[in-house]
Structures are given as structure tokens and as C-alpha cells.
Amino acid sequence: MSGLRAFAWVATGVFAVALLTQPVSVQAQLALSVTTIGLLILVWIFGRGPLARQIYLSLSSFIVIRYVYWRLTCTLPPASDPIGFGFGMVLLSAELYCVAILVISLIVNADPVKRRPLERRRDEELPVVDVFIPTYNEDEYILATTAAAAMSMDYPRDKLNVWLLDDGGTDQKCNDANPVKAEAAKLRRASLQELCRRLGCHYLTRAKNEHAKAGNMNSALAHVKGDIVLVFDADHAPFRAFLQETVAHFIDDPKLFLVQTPHVFLNPDPIEKNLKTFSRMPSENEMFYSLTQRGLDKWDASFFCGSAALLRRSALMETGGFSGVTITEDCETAFELHAKGYSSAFVDKPLIAGLQPETFSSFIGQRVRWCQGMLQIMMLKNPMFKKGLKPIQKLGYLSSMTFWFFPFPRLVFMLAPLAYILFDVKIFVSNVDEAVAFTATYMVVNVMLQNYLFGCVRWPWVSELYEYCQGVFLSKAIVSVVMNPRKPTFNVTAKGLTLDNDHLSELAWPFFAMYLVLLTGTLVAAFRYVVEPGVSNLMFIVGLWNTFNLVMAGVALGAVSERKQPDRHPRLTIDRKGWLEVAGEKVAVEIANVSAGGCAVRLVDKMPAALLEAEDTRARLTIEPIGELVGDRSLPLVFRRTPTGDDLYGCEFDTMQAEEYYVLADLMYGDSDALPRFLESRRKHKSIWAGTGQFIWWGLVEPVRAFAYLFKRKPQDEQAPETAPAPPMAATAWLHRLTAQAASATKKAGETDALAPAARKESA
């Protein structure tokens, strides 16, 4: 029966392709395309449900196939023109790559899965969970917040173990030949051991820094006995409901090895920050987590993304732990376990809040690692030849890997029109009527299709912007990994940086060069079209293409023009109640937002007299707790008497004891619906017209800002670097005092290495 069904599908596909590749006149093609676009609009307006989605995808595919057939048979320059033919083949190859990615994307996203919430299980049914928080050089307050949030998750205390895996305090680092580095590593180890002791979690380090993050976690696997391993990056703090929303999947499916949840961030990435879109536009990664991972989940192909994920320990041990051949240990680990016949699940509910790189250079460094790692897997463990993977899983992995070749077609599309404008090289043989009937309608349908599928999580043209901004630098990284797949090494992404002034990124110069080249192309095209005799209307079409590229390059200039960001701690909007205690008086407050550094409150009652006496007053904040670890603790803070707007008063957290991070964790991560509310507030469908208008506006105004930064004179006394870590928070000052005392005592005792090998074990 299955063979008959497969034959029917193949026969239907062959018939459809044969029908769609019949030659027709240009006028007939235009009529067909316009009619199809009209039908797409009707389906968009009136269609609902999976059937309407399939009809929309089918109609769109009709235009795509017609365009590809025409491009292959009618538009290549003749072989007698070797230059035109050569560049024409480059452009055609770029287009065919995009079509292939589109086809795979349509298959993957044909029917995304939305898993239902799980019923709460009895405590005795639940598995033992070991939480891994690998760390290398993150600030202590970040680690304290994440560890406290992990300890505060709603789960039986006797079945939850939190492990801080310190790769910054290994024996190798403590015995570094550089005495300054060695001393810093010893101080870090002592600080984090004391932090873990006071929070009640486990500290673990190892002898050598081998195999980066994968090696760190594999070292920890030898010390744990739980059923499930839960991984959080050091800056990925979980919400209280994380385990209750996820862990029962392992009870229901004994072959399940992975439950992955979305990565959601409290701060904007550099492009969002510089274009000021974070509060109103969905982030770039939301399309991947809200649709692509759900689409992969339909085919049992969703994969591990390095954090906010649970893995079955027995399955990990079957493959030797976390894979470390490539620098993307997460996807590689899932790849190996899928090949062993295990299944995966994706839970589309944001249950962690993390941090993104603050600067464009850090952002590019992160994407270079992702790109090289995925291509390493493709070259060293090609999914098409991997035994054990289902065909659809192979396609899913291949999609996620070949996607990273996007820099080459993106740069081809940016530069291609210049060949005709500047050098009269025809790389695309077509007249204006054909360009309208085939190319223009294909582009319209392509934009409509993307907006139909992803409009709530991706504004028009934003994908192209991110690809262009990354493509300039990823091209070199791709060549490097193709030449030597084993060469890339793991680099930790810098986070928690401050930007004290407006300035250009150190990576900005290629974008200025590209902008000036494209501006020259647009001016030359306009001049030739108006002045030069014998220039056809094709110059007008190509000039429009180049002008669109110019707009894209203009927006990119804004993306690399770094806006200052003095506030190091991104805030989360919440709705909690509490009390301010000052000088023996107590006043009820509503807490509107919170960060690792402070919060904003609204006074419910009259302001106490003590708060009127000075601009800044020390007080304590008591909250109505959600979890049980808060106890009678409160948060020390400095109350700012000047309101910040909406009757809100800013409060900066004062020196905090380690145990008080439980109060911060409950306040910030206790309400698991706080982050979904924020995401929903900006997931409003952006129409093609509105999105295009916004993009053109950016293309006009952002170059002005970029050139203003370029010619801005820097004050003589401004010697600070572009980015620098902020000084230690007052909230973790106790850690620095403690470690300084410990180091002093150790030195007096004459110990050359303060920490014996036994210190690699947990510190209770």
C-alpha cells in the first residue's frame, strides 16, 4: 500500500511539472501570474486552517516552478559571450540555491506542530534532574542569578541537583605560567565555591580545558546519576515552571532523548538596538524557534540548541556523551542520537531569559561560530550518508546546514546589477515584458509567501538585512572551514558589555565601501537612462534593482552604527506586589519591571517621610513570593526619589548576600507568563506595504546617522575603549572581598596552589 501511495505521489509530481513547464506566450504568462496572485490574496483573506495553508503553498509553487523553468531555458547569455555567460551562471547558481532552500523550507514548515501543555505529574513519578550550568568567564552576579533561578524551579527538592561547571577555574588555569592569570583563576574558583555553598548547589571543575563546552559537560557526566540532564548557558536563567512544562515528555516516551525550548532574550541584538526595534519588532531568532523548530518537530527532526534543553542521560552515555568533533556540540549531539533511533520534541513556550551580544563585532563572532560549526557537521558527518537517519530527518539537517551558505548568493544579488550598469555585461537575457511577466511576479509571490508564513515573527526584508550584514564576514569563515573542516575552534561570545557613547563598529568600513559603490551604480544608471542614446528600458529595471540594494546597504549602515547603551542590565516587565521598608515604615508597592541591577516600583500608599528626606534612600523590598525558597528574605536597594515616568520610581539593588538572589530569582523568574506576554505584545503581523515603507525609511535616514558618526570628533578626554566590561556590581562585592581575604590567607600560609585536586569535587 505504501509503495502504491509513493507511486501516486511521484506520478502526480511528474504530471504537475510537465504541465507547468509548457511554453506559453509572455502575455499568457502575465495573465497566469496575475490570476495566481489574485487567488493567493483571496486565500489569505478568507482561508483558514491547514487546507488553506496547503492551497497557498501550492499556488505559490506554481509561480516558482514557472519562473525556474523560464530562467533555465530562456535567460542565459550565449556561450559565445564567455564573460556574460560566466557571470550569468554565477547569478543563476545563486538563484537556484535560494529556490532549493525555499523548497526545503516549504517541506519543513508545511505543518508546524504545536504541542499541548502537559498535565502535572505526581512527585513520585518524576525523574531525577541534574542541571548543568557551564561557565567560562561570566560575571559572578550572572552566575548567581542563573543558579538561584535554577534552584527555584518548581520541582521536588530531592530530585533536583544544580551543578555549576567552572571552566574558568580548572587546574590548568590555576597553574598557568602567567602568575596573574593563575591568581585570577584561583580567586574565581574560591569565589564560585563559596557562592555554590551558600546557594546550596554543587561546584565542579576539571583538570584541563579540553574540547570546550562539550568537554566540560562530559566531565560532569561522570559525577551525576540522574535520569535527565538539563543544560542552561550561564546567562540563561530559567523561569519557575520550566520543568513542569517539559520533563513529563520523557515519562510519556521512553525513546525520547531531547526536549528543546526556545531561546528568548531580555536585551536586543546589535541590529535591533541600533535600529531601535526591540520593543516593537519580533527578534531575528523567533522565526526559527516559533516556526522552523516546530516544523522540524513534525518530522522528528528538531535539534539541540545548546541551552534550555533536557536530554536523557542514558541516551547521552550510549553515544559517549556530548559530541565534540565540531564547535557546535549541540546540533552534533542531536544528530548522533537521532541516528541511533531516538526521538526529540520541541516545546514552544519561552521558559528562559538570556542575554545576547551587545556589539556588532560580538554578534558576528557568534554567528561565525554557528556557521562554521554547522558546515563542519555537513562536511565531516554528511547527513545524506548518515546511517540511521530517516530521509526527512536528513533533509531537515541538510536544510539547517546548507542555509549557512547564504552569504554567497546574498553578495551576488547585491553586486550583480553593477555588471550591466557599469560594464554593459549582460548576465540576464530578457526584455522588459518578460521581466515583468516572470521576474517581477515571481518576486511578488516570494515576498507574499514569506509574509504569509512568517509575517507575525518576521517583518518584510529583515531576513535579507541580517543575511547581508552577516554575509560580508561569514564568506571568509565559510572558505576557511571548507578548506580545513577541522580548523575552527570554540570561542566564547562576549556579553555583559557597556557602550558609553555613540560610535561606529570597528567592522563598519566594508559597509561604507559597499554603500558608496552601490550609490555610484544608481547614479550611473540614472545618468545613462536619461542621457545616453540607445539605452533600453532594461537599464531602468536594473537601476531599480540596484537602488533596492542601495536601500539595503543604507539600512545596514544603521545596523553597524552603535548606539550607546549605558544600562548594563536589561529589564523584564512584570506585575508583582511587595512592600518597601525604610526607617521602620512600610509602604505597599507595585513592581512594574526588574533587572539584575534594580527594579521600578509604583507606590500604592503615601510616600513615607523617610523617603522624602533625601534623593537616594536605602531601603529593603519584600515581595509576595511565588516559590518557597524566598522565606523571610528581602532585597536591599537604593530608592531614587525622582520618578522615571508613569509614577514609577527607580530602585538600584544594593550589596546583596548570595541567599538574597533567591528573592531576585523569584521576582524576576517566578511568573512564567511574563516573557510570553512580552513576546505577544510585539508579534503583530506587519503587512508587505507597511514593512516595505519602514525599510525604505530606514534606508533614507540611517546612512545620515552613520555618516554623522563617521565625521563625529571624539573629545580629547574620551579614552575609553569601544566596549568594556562594567565594574563589579555592588550586589556581588561580598564575593570579591571574600576571595581577596582567602587569597591573602593562602599566601601567608605559603601554599603555592590553594586548591588541592579534591577541590575539583563538589563544594557543598
Coordinates of N, CA, C and O in Angstrom, one line a residue, residues 501-623:
N501 N 29.1 55.5 24.5 CA 28.9 56.6 23.5 C 28.5 56.0 22.2 O 28.7 54.8 21.9
D502 N 27.9 56.9 21.4 CA 27.6 56.5 20.0 C 28.9 56.4 19.2 O 29.7 57.3 19.3
H503 N 29.0 55.4 18.4 CA 30.2 55.2 17.6 C 30.0 54.2 16.5 O 29.0 53.5 16.5
L504 N 30.9 54.1 15.6 CA 30.8 53.1 14.5 C 31.5 51.9 15.0 O 32.5 51.9 15.7
S505 N 30.9 50.7 14.6 CA 31.6 49.5 14.9 C 32.9 49.4 14.2 O 33.1 50.0 13.1
E506 N 33.9 48.7 14.8 CA 35.2 48.5 14.1 C 35.0 47.7 12.8 O 35.9 47.7 12.0
L507 N 33.9 47.1 12.6 CA 33.6 46.3 11.4 C 32.8 47.1 10.3 O 32.3 46.5 9.4
A508 N 32.7 48.4 10.5 CA 31.8 49.2 9.7 C 32.3 49.5 8.3 O 31.6 49.7 7.3
W509 N 33.7 49.5 8.1 CA 34.2 50.0 6.8 C 33.7 49.3 5.6 O 33.5 49.9 4.6
P510 N 33.6 48.0 5.6 CA 33.1 47.3 4.3 C 31.7 47.8 3.9 O 31.4 47.9 2.7
F511 N 30.9 48.2 4.9 CA 29.5 48.6 4.6 C 29.5 50.0 4.0 O 28.7 50.3 3.1
F512 N 30.4 50.8 4.4 CA 30.6 52.2 3.8 C 31.1 52.0 2.4 O 30.6 52.7 1.4
A513 N 32.0 51.1 2.2 CA 32.5 50.9 0.8 C 31.4 50.4 -0.1 O 31.3 50.9 -1.2
M514 N 30.7 49.4 0.3 CA 29.6 48.8 -0.5 C 28.5 49.9 -0.8 O 28.0 50.0 -1.9
Y515 N 28.2 50.7 0.2 CA 27.2 51.8 0.0 C 27.6 52.7 -1.0 O 26.8 53.1 -1.9
L516 N 28.9 53.2 -1.0 CA 29.4 54.1 -2.0 C 29.4 53.5 -3.4 O 29.1 54.2 -4.4
V517 N 29.8 52.2 -3.5 CA 29.8 51.6 -4.8 C 28.4 51.5 -5.3 O 28.1 51.8 -6.5
L518 N 27.4 51.1 -4.5 CA 26.0 51.0 -5.0 C 25.4 52.4 -5.3 O 24.6 52.5 -6.3
L519 N 25.8 53.4 -4.5 CA 25.3 54.7 -4.8 C 25.9 55.2 -6.2 O 25.1 55.8 -7.0
T520 N 27.1 54.9 -6.5 CA 27.7 55.2 -7.8 C 26.9 54.5 -8.9 O 26.6 55.0 -9.9
G521 N 26.6 53.2 -8.6 CA 25.8 52.4 -9.6 C 24.5 53.0 -9.9 O 24.0 53.1 -11.1
T522 N 23.8 53.5 -8.9 CA 22.4 54.1 -9.1 C 22.6 55.4 -9.9 O 21.8 55.7 -10.8
L523 N 23.5 56.2 -9.5 CA 23.7 57.5 -10.2 C 24.1 57.3 -11.7 O 23.6 57.9 -12.6
V524 N 25.0 56.3 -12.0 CA 25.4 56.0 -13.3 C 24.2 55.4 -14.1 O 23.9 55.8 -15.3
A525 N 23.4 54.6 -13.5 CA 22.2 54.0 -14.2 C 21.2 55.1 -14.5 O 20.7 55.2 -15.7
A526 N 21.0 56.1 -13.6 CA 20.1 57.2 -13.9 C 20.6 58.1 -15.0 O 19.9 58.5 -15.9
F527 N 21.9 58.3 -15.0 CA 22.5 59.2 -16.0 C 22.4 58.5 -17.4 O 22.0 59.2 -18.4
R528 N 22.7 57.2 -17.4 CA 22.7 56.6 -18.7 C 21.3 56.4 -19.3 O 21.1 56.6 -20.5
Y529 N 20.4 56.2 -18.4 CA 19.0 56.1 -18.9 C 18.4 57.4 -19.4 O 17.7 57.4 -20.4
V530 N 18.8 58.5 -18.8 CA 18.3 59.8 -19.2 C 19.1 60.4 -20.3 O 18.5 61.0 -21.3
V531 N 20.4 60.2 -20.3 CA 21.2 61.0 -21.3 C 21.7 60.1 -22.4 O 21.7 60.6 -23.6
E532 N 22.1 58.9 -22.1 CA 22.8 58.1 -23.2 C 21.8 57.6 -24.2 O 20.8 56.9 -23.9
P533 N 22.1 57.9 -25.5 CA 21.1 57.4 -26.5 C 21.3 55.9 -26.7 O 22.3 55.3 -26.6
G534 N 20.2 55.3 -27.0 CA 20.1 53.8 -27.3 C 20.0 52.9 -26.1 O 20.0 51.7 -26.3
V535 N 20.0 53.5 -24.9 CA 19.9 52.7 -23.7 C 18.4 52.2 -23.6 O 17.5 53.1 -23.6
S536 N 18.2 50.9 -23.4 CA 16.8 50.4 -23.4 C 16.2 50.6 -22.0 O 16.9 50.9 -21.0
N537 N 14.9 50.2 -21.9 CA 14.2 50.3 -20.6 C 14.8 49.2 -19.6 O 14.5 49.3 -18.4
L538 N 15.6 48.3 -20.1 CA 16.2 47.3 -19.3 C 17.1 48.0 -18.3 O 17.2 47.6 -17.1
M539 N 17.7 49.1 -18.7 CA 18.6 49.9 -17.7 C 17.7 50.4 -16.6 O 18.2 50.4 -15.4
F540 N 16.5 50.8 -16.9 CA 15.6 51.3 -15.8 C 15.3 50.2 -14.8 O 15.4 50.4 -13.6
I541 N 15.0 48.9 -15.3 CA 14.8 47.8 -14.4 C 16.0 47.5 -13.6 O 15.9 47.3 -12.3
V542 N 17.1 47.4 -14.2 CA 18.4 47.0 -13.5 C 18.7 48.2 -12.5 O 19.2 47.9 -11.4
G543 N 18.4 49.4 -12.9 CA 18.7 50.5 -12.0 C 17.8 50.4 -10.7 O 18.3 50.7 -9.6
L544 N 16.5 50.0 -10.9 CA 15.7 49.8 -9.7 C 16.2 48.7 -8.8 O 16.2 48.8 -7.6
W545 N 16.7 47.6 -9.4 CA 17.3 46.5 -8.6 C 18.4 47.1 -7.8 O 18.6 46.8 -6.6
N546 N 19.3 47.8 -8.4 CA 20.5 48.4 -7.7 C 20.1 49.4 -6.7 O 20.7 49.4 -5.6
T547 N 19.0 50.1 -6.9 CA 18.5 51.1 -5.9 C 18.0 50.4 -4.7 O 18.2 50.8 -3.6
F548 N 17.3 49.3 -4.9 CA 16.8 48.5 -3.8 C 18.0 48.0 -3.0 O 18.0 48.0 -1.7
N549 N 19.1 47.5 -3.7 CA 20.3 47.1 -3.0 C 20.9 48.3 -2.2 O 21.5 48.1 -1.1
L550 N 20.8 49.5 -2.8 CA 21.3 50.7 -2.1 C 20.6 50.9 -0.8 O 21.1 51.3 0.2
V551 N 19.2 50.8 -0.8 CA 18.4 50.9 0.4 C 18.9 49.9 1.4 O 19.0 50.2 2.6
M552 N 19.1 48.7 1.0 CA 19.5 47.6 1.9 C 20.9 48.0 2.5 O 21.1 47.9 3.8
A553 N 21.8 48.5 1.7 CA 23.1 48.9 2.2 C 23.0 50.1 3.2 O 23.7 50.2 4.2
G554 N 22.0 50.9 2.9 CA 21.8 52.1 3.8 C 21.3 51.7 5.2 O 21.7 52.2 6.2
V555 N 20.4 50.7 5.2 CA 19.9 50.2 6.5 C 21.0 49.5 7.2 O 21.1 49.6 8.4
A556 N 21.8 48.8 6.5 CA 23.0 48.1 7.1 C 23.9 49.1 7.8 O 24.6 48.8 8.8
L557 N 24.1 50.3 7.2 CA 24.9 51.3 7.8 C 24.4 51.7 9.2 O 25.1 51.9 10.1
G558 N 23.1 51.7 9.3 CA 22.5 52.0 10.6 C 22.7 50.8 11.6 O 22.9 51.0 12.8
A559 N 22.7 49.6 11.0 CA 22.9 48.4 11.9 C 24.3 48.4 12.5 O 24.5 47.8 13.6
V560 N 25.3 49.0 11.8 CA 26.7 48.9 12.3 C 27.1 50.3 13.0 O 28.2 50.4 13.4
S561 N 26.1 51.2 13.1 CA 26.3 52.4 13.8 C 25.8 52.2 15.3 O 24.6 52.3 15.6
E562 N 26.8 51.9 16.2 CA 26.4 51.5 17.5 C 25.9 52.7 18.4 O 26.5 53.7 18.5
R563 N 24.7 52.5 18.8 CA 24.1 53.5 19.8 C 24.6 53.2 21.2 O 24.8 52.0 21.5
K564 N 24.8 54.2 22.0 CA 25.3 54.0 23.3 C 24.3 53.2 24.1 O 23.1 53.3 23.9
Q565 N 24.8 52.4 25.1 CA 23.9 51.6 25.9 C 24.5 51.5 27.3 O 25.2 50.6 27.7
P566 N 24.3 52.6 28.0 CA 24.9 52.7 29.4 C 24.3 51.7 30.4 O 25.0 51.3 31.4
D567 N 23.0 51.4 30.2 CA 22.4 50.4 31.1 C 22.8 49.0 30.8 O 22.5 48.5 29.8
R568 N 23.5 48.4 31.7 CA 24.1 47.1 31.5 C 23.0 46.0 31.7 O 23.2 44.9 31.2
H569 N 22.0 46.3 32.4 CA 21.0 45.3 32.8 C 19.7 45.4 32.2 O 18.9 46.3 32.5
P570 N 19.3 44.6 31.2 CA 18.0 44.7 30.6 C 16.9 44.3 31.5 O 17.1 43.4 32.4
R571 N 15.8 45.0 31.3 CA 14.6 44.8 32.3 C 13.5 43.9 31.7 O 13.3 43.9 30.5
L572 N 12.8 43.3 32.6 CA 11.7 42.4 32.2 C 10.5 43.1 32.9 O 10.4 43.3 34.1
T573 N 9.4 43.3 32.1 CA 8.2 43.8 32.6 C 7.4 42.7 33.4 O 7.2 41.6 32.9
I574 N 7.1 43.1 34.6 CA 6.4 42.1 35.5 C 5.2 42.8 36.1 O 5.0 44.0 35.9
D575 N 4.4 42.1 36.9 CA 3.3 42.6 37.6 C 3.2 42.0 39.0 O 2.6 41.0 39.1
R576 N 4.0 42.5 39.9 CA 4.1 41.9 41.2 C 3.9 42.9 42.3 O 4.0 44.1 42.1
K577 N 3.6 42.4 43.5 CA 3.3 43.3 44.6 C 4.3 43.0 45.7 O 4.9 41.9 45.8
G578 N 4.6 44.1 46.5 CA 5.5 44.0 47.6 C 5.4 45.2 48.5 O 4.5 46.0 48.5
W579 N 6.4 45.3 49.4 CA 6.5 46.4 50.4 C 7.9 46.9 50.5 O 8.8 46.2 50.5
L580 N 7.9 48.3 50.5 CA 9.2 48.9 50.8 C 9.3 49.2 52.3 O 8.3 49.7 52.9
E581 N 10.4 48.8 52.9 CA 10.6 49.1 54.3 C 11.8 50.1 54.5 O 12.9 49.8 54.0
V582 N 11.5 51.2 55.1 CA 12.5 52.2 55.3 C 12.3 52.9 56.7 O 11.2 53.3 57.0
A583 N 13.3 52.9 57.5 CA 13.3 53.6 58.8 C 12.1 53.2 59.6 O 11.4 54.0 60.2
G584 N 11.8 51.9 59.6 CA 10.7 51.4 60.4 C 9.3 51.5 59.8 O 8.3 51.1 60.3
E585 N 9.2 52.2 58.7 CA 7.9 52.4 58.0 C 7.8 51.4 56.8 O 8.8 51.0 56.2
K586 N 6.6 51.0 56.5 CA 6.3 50.1 55.4 C 5.3 50.7 54.5 O 4.3 51.2 54.9
V587 N 5.5 50.6 53.2 CA 4.6 51.1 52.2 C 4.4 50.1 51.1 O 5.4 49.4 50.6
A588 N 3.2 49.8 50.7 CA 2.9 48.9 49.7 C 3.3 49.4 48.3 O 3.1 50.6 48.0
V589 N 3.8 48.6 47.5 CA 4.2 49.0 46.1 C 3.8 48.0 45.1 O 3.6 46.8 45.4
E590 N 3.7 48.4 43.9 CA 3.5 47.5 42.7 C 4.9 47.5 41.9 O 5.4 48.6 41.6
I591 N 5.4 46.4 41.6 CA 6.7 46.3 41.0 C 6.4 46.1 39.5 O 5.8 45.1 39.1
A592 N 6.8 47.1 38.7 CA 6.5 47.1 37.2 C 7.5 46.4 36.4 O 7.2 45.9 35.3
N593 N 8.8 46.5 36.7 CA 9.8 45.8 36.0 C 11.0 45.5 36.9 O 11.2 46.2 37.9
V594 N 11.9 44.6 36.4 CA 13.0 44.2 37.2 C 14.1 43.8 36.3 O 13.9 43.3 35.2
S595 N 15.4 44.0 36.8 CA 16.6 43.5 36.1 C 17.5 43.0 37.2 O 17.2 43.0 38.4
A596 N 18.7 42.5 36.7 CA 19.7 42.0 37.7 C 20.2 43.2 38.5 O 20.9 42.9 39.6
G597 N 20.0 44.4 38.1 CA 20.6 45.6 38.8 C 19.6 46.4 39.6 O 20.0 47.3 40.3
G598 N 18.3 46.2 39.3 CA 17.3 47.0 40.0 C 15.9 46.8 39.6 O 15.7 45.8 38.8
C599 N 15.0 47.6 40.0 CA 13.6 47.5 39.6 C 12.9 48.8 39.6 O 13.5 49.8 40.1
A600 N 11.7 48.9 39.2 CA 10.9 50.1 39.2 C 9.6 49.8 39.9 O 9.0 48.8 39.7
V601 N 9.3 50.7 40.9 CA 8.1 50.5 41.7 C 7.1 51.6 41.6 O 7.5 52.8 41.3
R602 N 5.9 51.3 41.9 CA 4.8 52.4 41.9 C 4.3 52.3 43.3 O 3.8 51.3 43.8
L603 N 4.3 53.5 44.0 CA 3.8 53.5 45.4 C 2.3 53.4 45.4 O 1.6 54.1 44.7
V604 N 1.8 52.5 46.2 CA 0.3 52.3 46.4 C -0.2 53.3 47.4 O -1.3 53.9 47.3
D605 N 0.6 53.5 48.5 CA 0.2 54.4 49.6 C 1.0 55.6 49.5 O 1.9 55.8 48.7
K606 N 0.8 56.5 50.5 CA 1.5 57.8 50.6 C 3.0 57.5 50.8 O 3.3 56.6 51.6
M607 N 3.9 58.3 50.2 CA 5.3 58.1 50.4 C 5.7 58.4 51.8 O 5.4 59.4 52.4
P608 N 6.4 57.4 52.5 CA 6.9 57.6 53.9 C 7.8 58.9 54.0 O 8.5 59.2 53.0
A609 N 7.8 59.4 55.2 CA 8.6 60.6 55.4 C 10.1 60.4 55.1 O 10.8 61.3 54.6
A610 N 10.5 59.2 55.5 CA 11.9 58.9 55.3 C 12.4 59.0 53.9 O 13.5 59.3 53.6
L611 N 11.5 58.7 53.0 CA 11.9 58.7 51.5 C 11.9 60.2 51.0 O 12.3 60.4 49.9
L612 N 11.3 61.1 51.8 CA 11.2 62.5 51.3 C 12.5 63.3 51.8 O 12.7 64.4 51.3
E613 N 13.3 62.7 52.7 CA 14.4 63.4 53.3 C 15.6 63.5 52.3 O 16.4 64.4 52.5
A614 N 15.8 62.6 51.4 CA 16.9 62.6 50.5 C 16.6 62.1 49.2 O 15.5 61.4 49.0
E615 N 17.4 62.4 48.2 CA 17.1 62.0 46.8 C 17.3 60.4 46.8 O 16.5 59.8 46.1
D616 N 18.3 59.9 47.4 CA 18.6 58.5 47.4 C 18.5 57.9 48.8 O 19.2 58.5 49.7
T617 N 17.7 56.9 49.1 CA 17.5 56.4 50.4 C 17.6 54.9 50.4 O 17.0 54.2 49.5
R618 N 18.4 54.3 51.3 CA 18.5 52.9 51.4 C 17.2 52.3 52.0 O 16.7 52.8 53.0
A619 N 16.7 51.2 51.4 CA 15.5 50.6 51.9 C 15.6 49.1 51.6 O 16.6 48.6 51.0
R620 N 14.6 48.4 52.0 CA 14.5 46.9 51.6 C 13.2 46.6 51.0 O 12.1 47.2 51.4
L621 N 13.2 45.7 50.0 CA 12.0 45.4 49.3 C 11.6 43.9 49.7 O 12.4 43.0 49.4
T622 N 10.4 43.8 50.2 CA 9.9 42.5 50.5 C 8.8 42.2 49.4 O 8.0 43.1 49.1
I623 N 8.8 41.0 48.9 CA 7.8 40.6 47.9 C 6.8 39.6 48.3 O 7.1 38.9 49.3

